[in-house]
Amino acid sequence: MEITDLISRLTVTSDVNVRQALQAIEAGSLGIVLIADPKDGRFAGLLTDGDIRRTLLSGVGLESPLTAIDRRKATTVRHDTTREEIVKLFSDTIRVIPVLDVAERVVDLAIYDRRAHLPVAQPVLGERELVYVTECILSGWISSTGRFVGEFEKRCAEYCRVPHAISTSNGTTALHLALLVLGVGPGDEVIVPTLTFIASANSVVYTGAKPVFVDSEASSWNMDPAAVERAVTPRTKAIMAVHLYGHPANMRALREICNRHRLHLIEDAAEAFGSTYHGEPVGSLSDIATFSFFGNKIITTGEGGMVLTANPKLAEHCRILRDHGMSPSRRYWHTMLGYNYRMTNLQAAVGVAQIEKIDMIIEAKRRIAEDYVAALADIPGLSRPHEPAGTRSVYWLNSFCVDPAVVGVDRDFVMAELKKHGIETRPVFPVLHQQPVYAAGPHSPMPVAERISAHGISLPSDPTLTTAEINRVAAHIRQAFQTQTLVRTS
Ligand SMILES: *Cc1c(COP(=O)(O)O)cnc(C)c1O
């Protein structure tokens, strides 16, 4: 629809009645009606459907003149106002701003498109975070002492049904501590999936041990237990399972391998806070588990991490290492080489507010995943990892593989096309065994992970995405595939 048509549909003169104004709101479908002066067409105000609803409830009838409704002063802009200035005027209540010419007539409408930009992930922060952080500031407890640190640890332990939780400065330091307290060190090997974020492997190297990379399963994208079995050597000390993109790894198979070879089992659950495996929360499925609360994770503390374990000795050891190796019974007395890996009360304050809304976040994440499945179902050449049977994934990111043989375009082309429309995407992690820091090898062949890594793309997955926005992403993916088909046949 041309903007002039839209404006004329939305406009009534100030001498009409309430019913006619409602009809204009209905016709324009923006939830507002513009009011013009009957003499010269000058802008004379704006009413929202809410304004009219309130008036009707107060007893004013449909046939009453529009003048019976109180009109607030409307926000308008001149036609030479810059885009940046207009954007600043939008708020929860102001979503349509009339643009006036010199004669004060409406010539355009600035409409708040809720998302010109759809991010891959974004924290859901609100009033509770502000209240708790404010409490830290007002009380002066902003460092690593304060009530929120213990409170956040307790909440995480309860949520994951694990007796001990030790907060840390980030997910990588949590992994480092977990490996150290298991006794992983020089000469040891730790089996790590090649398809994960680099911190899974780096933390192994920090201990002096060597990460041994293994291939993924095509179905879940997680580490393939058969490949793990083949990678076990006399030097293997532990297996690090990563719940990639939120989908729980095959913990039963991995546990069985660990039992048979007397290995430790670690969970890097950074991407999967809240996922469950046969009814058990991730974080409770191994000897020691870690989370990350980086800004794009399921819940965030800005930067932050957590170690979870049922073993009180490991927990105590983590607490000492986290705090410079200081003896719990004697101040400034250091019994071992430690680190400063503590979380601050400020971070934990955000964490407590976040865990209070974990159910809402997970529900939104799962709804988004369902919406993607529905929206993308009829597009051939797209495949996604499946939530393994018996598990409930939090779908940290919605990731898909684009099969270039089927659709005629590659992943990078689709990403570039979506970017043109303000849709942010990420490539799936590049496999670790090909990264410059780890490429020296030797490595076993990893065809499945290499294929996923080369063709995988993560789509916007932040919890506030609407179904309409997901349909928009799907429409642009469809269009990207078709663009290429046109180019090829012409
Ligand atoms: C985010 C992440 C980490 C590291 O967490 P930080 O808090 O950024 O240090 C580790 N492993 C995986 C799989 C991750 O996704």
Coordinates of C-alpha atoms and ligand atoms in Angstrom, one line a residue:
M1 CA 0.0 0.0 0.0
E2 CA 1.3 3.5 -0.8
I3 CA 1.9 5.6 2.2
T4 CA -0.6 8.2 1.0
D5 CA -3.3 5.5 0.7
L6 CA -2.5 4.4 4.2
I7 CA -2.6 7.9 5.6
S8 CA -6.0 8.6 4.0
R9 CA -7.4 5.3 5.4
L10 CA -6.2 6.2 8.8
T11 CA -7.5 9.7 8.8
V12 CA -10.9 11.1 10.0
T13 CA -11.9 14.7 10.5
S14 CA -12.5 15.9 14.1
D15 CA -16.3 16.2 13.4
V16 CA -16.9 12.5 13.1
N17 CA -18.2 10.2 15.8
V18 CA -16.5 7.5 17.8
R19 CA -17.8 4.7 15.6
Q20 CA -16.2 6.2 12.5
A21 CA -12.9 6.7 14.3
L22 CA -12.9 3.0 15.3
Q23 CA -13.6 2.0 11.7
A24 CA -10.6 4.0 10.6
I25 CA -8.4 2.2 13.2
E26 CA -9.7 -1.1 11.8
A27 CA -8.9 -0.1 8.2
G28 CA -5.4 1.1 8.9
S29 CA -4.4 -1.9 11.2
L30 CA -1.8 0.2 13.0
G31 CA -4.0 0.6 16.1
I32 CA -4.3 4.4 15.7
V33 CA -6.5 6.9 13.9
L34 CA -5.2 10.3 12.7
I35 CA -7.5 13.3 13.2
A36 CA -7.5 16.2 10.7
D37 CA -9.0 19.6 10.9
P38 CA -12.1 19.6 8.7
K39 CA -11.3 23.1 7.3
D40 CA -7.7 22.8 6.1
G41 CA -6.7 19.2 6.7
R42 CA -4.1 20.1 9.3
F43 CA -3.1 17.5 11.8
A44 CA -5.3 17.8 14.9
G45 CA -4.3 14.8 17.0
L46 CA -4.1 11.1 17.2
L47 CA -6.1 8.4 19.1
T48 CA -5.1 4.9 19.9
D49 CA -7.5 2.0 20.1
G50 CA -6.6 2.0 23.8
D51 CA -7.8 5.6 24.2
I52 CA -11.1 4.7 22.6
R53 CA -11.5 1.5 24.6
R54 CA -11.0 3.5 27.8
T55 CA -13.6 6.1 26.7
L56 CA -16.2 3.5 25.9
L57 CA -15.6 1.9 29.3
S58 CA -16.2 5.2 30.9
G59 CA -19.7 5.3 29.4
V60 CA -19.2 7.4 26.2
G61 CA -21.3 5.9 23.4
L62 CA -20.2 4.9 19.9
E63 CA -22.4 7.6 18.4
S64 CA -20.9 10.4 20.5
P65 CA -18.8 13.0 18.8
L66 CA -15.0 12.5 18.8
T67 CA -14.7 15.7 20.7
A68 CA -16.0 13.7 23.7
I69 CA -12.7 12.0 24.0
D70 CA -9.8 13.6 25.8
R71 CA -6.8 13.8 23.4
R72 CA -3.3 13.8 24.7
K73 CA -0.7 15.9 22.9
A74 CA 0.6 13.6 20.1
T75 CA 4.2 13.2 19.3
T76 CA 4.9 14.4 15.8
V77 CA 8.1 15.2 13.8
R78 CA 8.8 17.6 10.9
H79 CA 9.6 16.1 7.5
D80 CA 13.3 17.1 7.9
T81 CA 13.8 15.2 11.2
T82 CA 16.7 12.7 11.0
R83 CA 16.1 9.0 11.3
E84 CA 18.3 9.0 14.5
E85 CA 16.2 11.6 16.1
I86 CA 13.0 9.8 15.3
V87 CA 14.2 6.5 16.7
K88 CA 14.8 8.2 20.0
L89 CA 11.1 9.2 20.2
F90 CA 9.8 5.7 20.1
S91 CA 8.7 4.1 23.3
D92 CA 6.4 1.3 24.6
T93 CA 3.4 3.6 24.0
I94 CA 4.6 5.6 21.0
R95 CA 4.9 3.3 18.0
V96 CA 3.6 5.5 15.2
I97 CA 4.8 9.1 14.7
P98 CA 3.1 11.3 12.1
V99 CA 5.5 13.3 9.9
L100 CA 4.2 16.8 9.1
D101 CA 5.0 19.1 6.3
V102 CA 5.2 22.9 6.6
A103 CA 1.4 23.2 6.3
E104 CA 1.1 20.8 9.3
R105 CA -0.4 18.0 7.2
V106 CA 0.6 14.4 7.7
V107 CA 2.8 13.4 4.8
D108 CA 4.4 10.3 6.2
L109 CA 4.4 8.0 9.2
A110 CA 7.4 6.8 11.1
I111 CA 6.4 3.3 12.2
Y112 CA 8.4 1.4 14.8
D113 CA 9.4 -1.8 13.3
R114 CA 10.1 -3.7 16.5
R115 CA 13.1 -5.3 15.0
A116 CA 14.9 -3.8 12.1
H117 CA 17.7 -6.0 13.5
L118 CA 17.1 -9.6 14.6
P119 CA 20.0 -10.7 16.8
V120 CA 21.2 -14.3 17.1
A121 CA 21.1 -14.0 20.9
Q122 CA 20.5 -11.3 23.4
P123 CA 20.1 -11.2 27.2
V124 CA 16.7 -10.8 28.7
L125 CA 17.3 -8.2 31.4
G126 CA 14.7 -6.4 33.4
E127 CA 13.7 -4.8 36.6
R128 CA 14.9 -7.6 39.0
E129 CA 18.4 -7.4 37.7
L130 CA 18.4 -3.7 38.3
V131 CA 17.0 -4.0 41.8
Y132 CA 19.5 -6.6 42.8
V133 CA 22.5 -4.8 41.3
T134 CA 21.3 -1.6 42.9
E135 CA 21.3 -3.4 46.2
C136 CA 25.0 -4.3 45.7
I137 CA 25.9 -0.7 44.9
L138 CA 23.9 0.8 47.8
S139 CA 25.4 -1.7 50.2
G140 CA 28.9 -1.4 48.9
W141 CA 29.2 -5.2 48.3
I142 CA 30.4 -5.2 44.7
S143 CA 33.3 -7.5 44.8
S144 CA 33.4 -11.3 45.5
T145 CA 31.9 -11.1 48.9
G146 CA 28.1 -10.5 49.4
R147 CA 24.9 -12.3 49.7
F148 CA 24.2 -12.9 46.0
V149 CA 27.3 -15.1 45.4
G150 CA 26.1 -17.7 47.9
E151 CA 22.5 -17.3 46.8
F152 CA 23.3 -17.8 43.1
E153 CA 25.4 -20.9 43.9
K154 CA 22.5 -22.3 46.0
R155 CA 19.9 -21.6 43.3
C156 CA 22.1 -23.2 40.6
A157 CA 22.8 -26.3 42.8
E158 CA 19.1 -26.7 43.5
Y159 CA 18.0 -26.2 39.9
C160 CA 20.5 -28.8 38.7
R161 CA 19.9 -31.1 41.6
V162 CA 23.6 -31.3 42.5
P163 CA 24.8 -30.8 46.1
H164 CA 27.7 -28.3 45.3
A165 CA 28.0 -25.3 43.0
I166 CA 31.1 -23.1 42.9
S167 CA 30.7 -19.8 41.0
T168 CA 33.6 -18.6 38.8
S169 CA 34.6 -15.6 36.8
N170 CA 33.6 -17.2 33.5
G171 CA 32.9 -20.6 31.8
T172 CA 36.5 -21.1 30.8
T173 CA 37.8 -20.7 34.3
A174 CA 35.1 -23.1 35.5
L175 CA 36.4 -25.7 33.0
H176 CA 40.0 -25.1 34.1
L177 CA 39.1 -25.7 37.8
A178 CA 37.1 -28.8 37.0
L179 CA 40.0 -30.3 35.1
L180 CA 42.5 -29.4 37.8
V181 CA 40.6 -30.9 40.6
L182 CA 40.1 -34.1 38.7
G183 CA 43.9 -34.2 38.6
V184 CA 44.3 -33.7 34.8
G185 CA 47.8 -32.5 34.0
P186 CA 50.9 -32.9 31.9
G187 CA 51.1 -36.2 30.1
D188 CA 47.3 -36.8 30.2
E189 CA 44.8 -36.8 27.4
V190 CA 41.2 -35.5 27.5
I191 CA 38.8 -36.5 24.7
V192 CA 36.9 -33.4 23.4
P193 CA 34.5 -33.1 20.5
T194 CA 36.1 -31.2 17.6
L195 CA 32.7 -29.4 17.1
T196 CA 32.6 -27.0 20.0
F197 CA 33.7 -23.6 21.2
I198 CA 37.5 -23.3 21.6
A199 CA 37.3 -22.9 25.4
S200 CA 36.5 -26.7 25.8
A201 CA 39.9 -27.6 24.4
N202 CA 41.9 -24.5 25.7
S203 CA 41.1 -25.3 29.3
V204 CA 42.6 -28.8 28.8
V205 CA 45.8 -27.2 27.5
Y206 CA 46.0 -24.8 30.5
T207 CA 46.4 -27.9 32.7
G208 CA 49.3 -29.1 30.6
A209 CA 47.2 -32.0 29.2
K210 CA 46.4 -32.7 25.6
P211 CA 43.0 -32.4 24.0
V212 CA 42.2 -35.3 21.7
F213 CA 39.5 -34.4 19.2
V214 CA 36.7 -36.7 18.0
D215 CA 34.1 -36.5 15.3
S216 CA 30.4 -35.8 15.8
E217 CA 27.1 -37.8 15.3
A218 CA 25.1 -36.6 12.3
S219 CA 21.9 -36.7 14.3
S220 CA 22.6 -34.6 17.4
W221 CA 25.9 -32.9 16.3
N222 CA 27.3 -34.0 19.6
M223 CA 30.5 -36.1 20.2
D224 CA 30.1 -39.6 18.7
P225 CA 30.6 -42.3 21.4
A226 CA 32.0 -44.7 18.8
A227 CA 34.7 -42.2 17.9
V228 CA 35.3 -41.6 21.6
E229 CA 35.9 -45.3 22.1
R230 CA 38.4 -45.4 19.3
A231 CA 40.3 -42.4 20.8
V232 CA 40.9 -43.9 24.2
T233 CA 44.6 -44.6 24.9
P234 CA 46.5 -45.5 28.1
R235 CA 47.1 -41.8 28.6
T236 CA 43.4 -40.8 28.5
K237 CA 42.3 -39.3 31.8
A238 CA 38.9 -37.9 31.1
I239 CA 36.1 -37.4 28.5
M240 CA 34.6 -34.0 28.1
A241 CA 31.0 -34.1 26.9
V242 CA 29.7 -30.8 25.4
H243 CA 25.9 -30.4 25.0
L244 CA 26.2 -28.5 21.8
Y245 CA 23.6 -25.8 21.1
G246 CA 21.7 -27.1 24.1
H247 CA 21.2 -30.7 23.0
P248 CA 22.3 -33.2 25.6
A249 CA 25.1 -35.5 24.6
N250 CA 24.8 -39.2 24.8
M251 CA 25.7 -39.5 28.4
R252 CA 24.8 -43.1 28.9
A253 CA 27.1 -44.3 26.2
L254 CA 29.9 -42.0 27.4
R255 CA 29.4 -43.0 31.1
E256 CA 29.7 -46.7 30.0
I257 CA 33.0 -45.9 28.2
C258 CA 34.3 -44.1 31.3
N259 CA 33.4 -46.9 33.6
R260 CA 35.0 -49.5 31.4
H261 CA 38.3 -47.5 31.0
R262 CA 38.2 -45.9 34.5
L263 CA 38.0 -42.4 33.1
H264 CA 36.5 -39.2 34.6
L265 CA 33.5 -37.7 32.9
I266 CA 33.1 -33.9 32.6
E267 CA 30.2 -32.0 31.2
D268 CA 30.8 -28.7 29.5
A269 CA 27.2 -27.6 29.8
A270 CA 27.9 -24.0 28.9
E271 CA 25.2 -23.9 26.2
A272 CA 22.6 -26.1 27.9
F273 CA 21.5 -24.6 31.2
G274 CA 18.1 -26.2 31.9
S275 CA 18.2 -29.0 29.4
T276 CA 17.4 -32.5 30.7
Y277 CA 18.5 -36.0 29.9
H278 CA 16.0 -38.8 30.7
G279 CA 14.5 -36.4 33.3
E280 CA 17.9 -35.4 34.9
P281 CA 19.2 -31.9 34.5
V282 CA 22.4 -31.4 32.6
G283 CA 25.1 -30.5 35.0
S284 CA 24.1 -33.5 37.2
L285 CA 25.2 -36.2 34.7
S286 CA 28.9 -36.3 35.2
D287 CA 31.7 -36.3 37.9
I288 CA 32.0 -32.5 37.5
A289 CA 30.1 -30.1 35.2
T290 CA 30.5 -26.5 34.2
F291 CA 28.2 -23.7 32.9
S292 CA 29.0 -20.3 31.3
F293 CA 26.9 -17.2 32.0
F294 CA 28.4 -15.2 29.1
G295 CA 26.0 -12.6 27.7
N296 CA 24.6 -14.8 25.0
K297 CA 24.1 -18.0 27.0
I298 CA 20.7 -19.3 28.4
I299 CA 21.1 -17.2 31.5
T300 CA 23.8 -14.6 31.9
T301 CA 25.8 -12.7 34.5
G302 CA 27.7 -10.6 31.9
E303 CA 30.7 -12.9 32.3
G304 CA 30.5 -15.7 34.7
G305 CA 30.6 -19.5 35.2
M306 CA 29.8 -22.3 37.6
V307 CA 31.3 -25.7 38.5
L308 CA 28.9 -28.3 39.8
T309 CA 29.7 -31.6 41.5
A310 CA 28.3 -34.1 43.9
N311 CA 31.7 -34.7 45.4
P312 CA 32.4 -32.5 48.5
K313 CA 36.2 -33.0 48.2
L314 CA 36.2 -31.8 44.6
A315 CA 34.0 -28.9 45.5
E316 CA 36.2 -27.8 48.4
H317 CA 39.3 -28.1 46.2
C318 CA 37.6 -25.8 43.6
R319 CA 36.8 -23.2 46.2
I320 CA 40.5 -23.1 47.4
L321 CA 41.9 -22.9 43.8
R322 CA 39.4 -20.2 42.9
D323 CA 40.6 -18.1 45.8
H324 CA 44.4 -18.0 45.3
G325 CA 44.9 -21.4 46.8
M326 CA 44.4 -19.9 50.2
S327 CA 43.8 -22.2 53.2
P328 CA 40.2 -21.9 54.4
S329 CA 41.4 -21.9 58.0
R330 CA 44.3 -19.5 57.8
R331 CA 44.3 -16.2 56.1
Y332 CA 47.0 -15.4 53.5
W333 CA 48.3 -19.0 53.9
H334 CA 48.6 -20.6 50.6
T335 CA 48.8 -24.4 50.5
M336 CA 48.7 -24.7 46.7
L337 CA 49.1 -22.7 43.6
G338 CA 45.7 -21.1 43.1
Y339 CA 44.0 -18.5 40.9
N340 CA 41.7 -15.6 41.2
Y341 CA 38.7 -17.1 39.4
R342 CA 36.0 -15.6 41.7
M343 CA 32.6 -14.3 40.6
T344 CA 31.6 -10.8 41.9
N345 CA 28.5 -10.1 43.9
L346 CA 27.4 -7.8 41.0
Q347 CA 27.5 -10.6 38.6
A348 CA 25.8 -13.0 41.0
A349 CA 23.0 -10.4 41.6
V350 CA 22.3 -10.5 37.9
G351 CA 22.4 -14.3 38.0
V352 CA 19.8 -14.5 40.8
A353 CA 17.4 -12.4 38.8
Q354 CA 18.1 -14.5 35.7
I355 CA 17.5 -17.8 37.4
E356 CA 14.2 -16.4 38.7
K357 CA 13.0 -16.3 35.1
I358 CA 14.6 -19.5 33.8
D359 CA 11.2 -21.1 33.1
M360 CA 10.0 -18.3 30.9
I361 CA 13.3 -18.3 29.0
I362 CA 13.2 -22.0 28.3
E363 CA 9.6 -21.9 27.3
A364 CA 10.4 -19.2 24.9
K365 CA 13.4 -21.0 23.5
R366 CA 11.4 -24.2 22.9
R367 CA 8.6 -22.2 21.3
I368 CA 11.1 -20.6 18.9
A369 CA 12.5 -24.0 18.0
E370 CA 9.0 -25.3 17.2
D371 CA 8.3 -22.1 15.1
Y372 CA 11.5 -22.7 13.1
V373 CA 10.6 -26.3 12.4
A374 CA 7.1 -25.2 11.2
A375 CA 8.4 -22.2 9.2
L376 CA 11.2 -24.1 7.5
A377 CA 9.5 -27.5 7.0
D378 CA 8.8 -27.0 3.3
I379 CA 12.3 -25.8 2.4
P380 CA 14.3 -28.7 0.9
G381 CA 18.1 -28.8 1.5
L382 CA 18.0 -27.7 5.2
S383 CA 18.7 -30.2 8.0
R384 CA 19.0 -29.6 11.7
P385 CA 20.3 -31.5 14.7
H386 CA 17.6 -33.6 16.5
E387 CA 16.8 -33.4 20.1
P388 CA 17.9 -36.9 21.1
A389 CA 15.2 -39.3 22.3
G390 CA 14.5 -38.9 26.1
T391 CA 16.0 -35.5 26.2
R392 CA 14.6 -32.0 26.4
S393 CA 16.8 -29.4 24.9
V394 CA 16.8 -25.7 25.7
Y395 CA 17.7 -25.0 22.0
W396 CA 20.4 -22.4 22.9
L397 CA 20.7 -21.6 19.2
N398 CA 18.6 -22.9 16.2
S399 CA 21.2 -24.2 13.8
F400 CA 20.7 -25.7 10.4
C401 CA 22.9 -27.2 7.7
V402 CA 22.4 -25.8 4.2
D403 CA 23.0 -28.5 1.6
P404 CA 24.6 -26.7 -1.4
A405 CA 24.0 -29.7 -3.7
V406 CA 20.2 -29.3 -3.1
V407 CA 19.7 -25.6 -2.9
G408 CA 22.5 -24.4 -5.2
V409 CA 23.9 -21.8 -2.8
D410 CA 26.3 -22.2 0.1
R411 CA 26.0 -21.2 3.7
D412 CA 27.9 -18.0 3.3
F413 CA 25.6 -16.8 0.5
V414 CA 22.6 -17.3 2.7
M415 CA 24.2 -15.5 5.6
A416 CA 25.1 -12.5 3.4
E417 CA 21.5 -12.4 2.0
L418 CA 20.0 -12.5 5.5
K419 CA 22.4 -9.8 6.7
K420 CA 21.0 -7.4 4.0
H421 CA 17.6 -7.7 5.7
G422 CA 19.0 -7.1 9.2
I423 CA 18.9 -10.7 10.2
E424 CA 22.0 -11.7 12.1
T425 CA 23.4 -15.2 11.8
R426 CA 26.5 -17.1 12.9
P427 CA 28.4 -19.8 11.2
V428 CA 28.5 -23.1 13.2
F429 CA 31.8 -23.3 15.1
P430 CA 34.7 -24.1 12.9
V431 CA 36.1 -27.5 13.9
L432 CA 38.9 -27.3 16.4
H433 CA 41.3 -29.7 14.7
Q434 CA 41.5 -27.3 11.8
Q435 CA 42.1 -24.1 13.8
P436 CA 45.6 -22.7 13.6
V437 CA 46.3 -23.4 17.3
Y438 CA 45.4 -27.1 17.0
A439 CA 46.0 -27.9 13.4
A440 CA 49.4 -29.5 13.9
G441 CA 47.7 -32.8 14.8
P442 CA 47.8 -35.7 14.2
H443 CA 44.0 -36.0 14.1
S444 CA 41.7 -38.9 13.1
P445 CA 39.4 -38.1 10.1
M446 CA 36.3 -36.1 11.2
P447 CA 34.1 -36.0 8.1
V448 CA 30.7 -35.4 10.0
A449 CA 31.9 -32.5 12.1
E450 CA 33.7 -31.0 9.1
R451 CA 30.5 -31.1 7.0
I452 CA 28.4 -29.6 9.8
S453 CA 31.0 -26.9 10.4
A454 CA 31.3 -26.0 6.7
H455 CA 27.5 -25.8 6.0
G456 CA 26.0 -25.0 9.4
I457 CA 24.4 -21.7 10.2
S458 CA 22.8 -20.5 13.5
L459 CA 19.7 -18.3 13.2
P460 CA 18.3 -15.7 15.5
S461 CA 17.2 -17.4 18.7
D462 CA 16.8 -14.8 21.3
P463 CA 13.8 -15.4 23.7
T464 CA 11.8 -12.3 22.6
L465 CA 11.5 -13.4 19.0
T466 CA 8.0 -13.5 17.8
T467 CA 6.5 -16.1 15.5
A468 CA 6.0 -13.4 12.8
E469 CA 9.8 -12.6 13.0
I470 CA 10.7 -16.2 12.6
N471 CA 8.4 -16.4 9.6
R472 CA 10.2 -13.4 8.2
V473 CA 13.6 -15.2 8.6
A474 CA 12.2 -18.2 6.9
A475 CA 10.8 -16.1 4.0
H476 CA 14.3 -14.6 3.5
I477 CA 16.0 -18.0 3.5
R478 CA 13.5 -19.2 0.9
Q479 CA 14.2 -16.0 -1.1
A480 CA 17.9 -16.5 -0.9
F481 CA 17.6 -20.0 -2.4
Q482 CA 15.4 -18.7 -5.1
T483 CA 17.6 -15.7 -6.0
Q484 CA 20.4 -18.1 -6.8
T485 CA 18.1 -20.3 -8.9
L486 CA 17.1 -17.3 -11.0
V487 CA 20.7 -16.3 -11.5
R488 CA 21.6 -19.8 -12.6
T489 CA 18.9 -20.3 -15.1
S490 CA 19.2 -16.9 -16.8
Ligands
LIG1 C1 30.6 -20.2 26.0 C2 31.2 -21.5 26.1 C3 32.3 -21.7 26.9 C4 33.1 -20.6 27.6 O1 32.4 -19.8 28.4 P1 33.0 -18.3 28.7 O2 32.1 -18.0 29.8 O3 32.8 -17.5 27.5 O4 34.4 -18.5 29.2 C5 32.8 -23.0 27.0 N1 32.3 -24.0 26.3 C6 31.3 -23.8 25.4 C7 30.8 -25.0 24.7 C8 30.7 -22.6 25.3 O5 29.7 -22.4 24.4

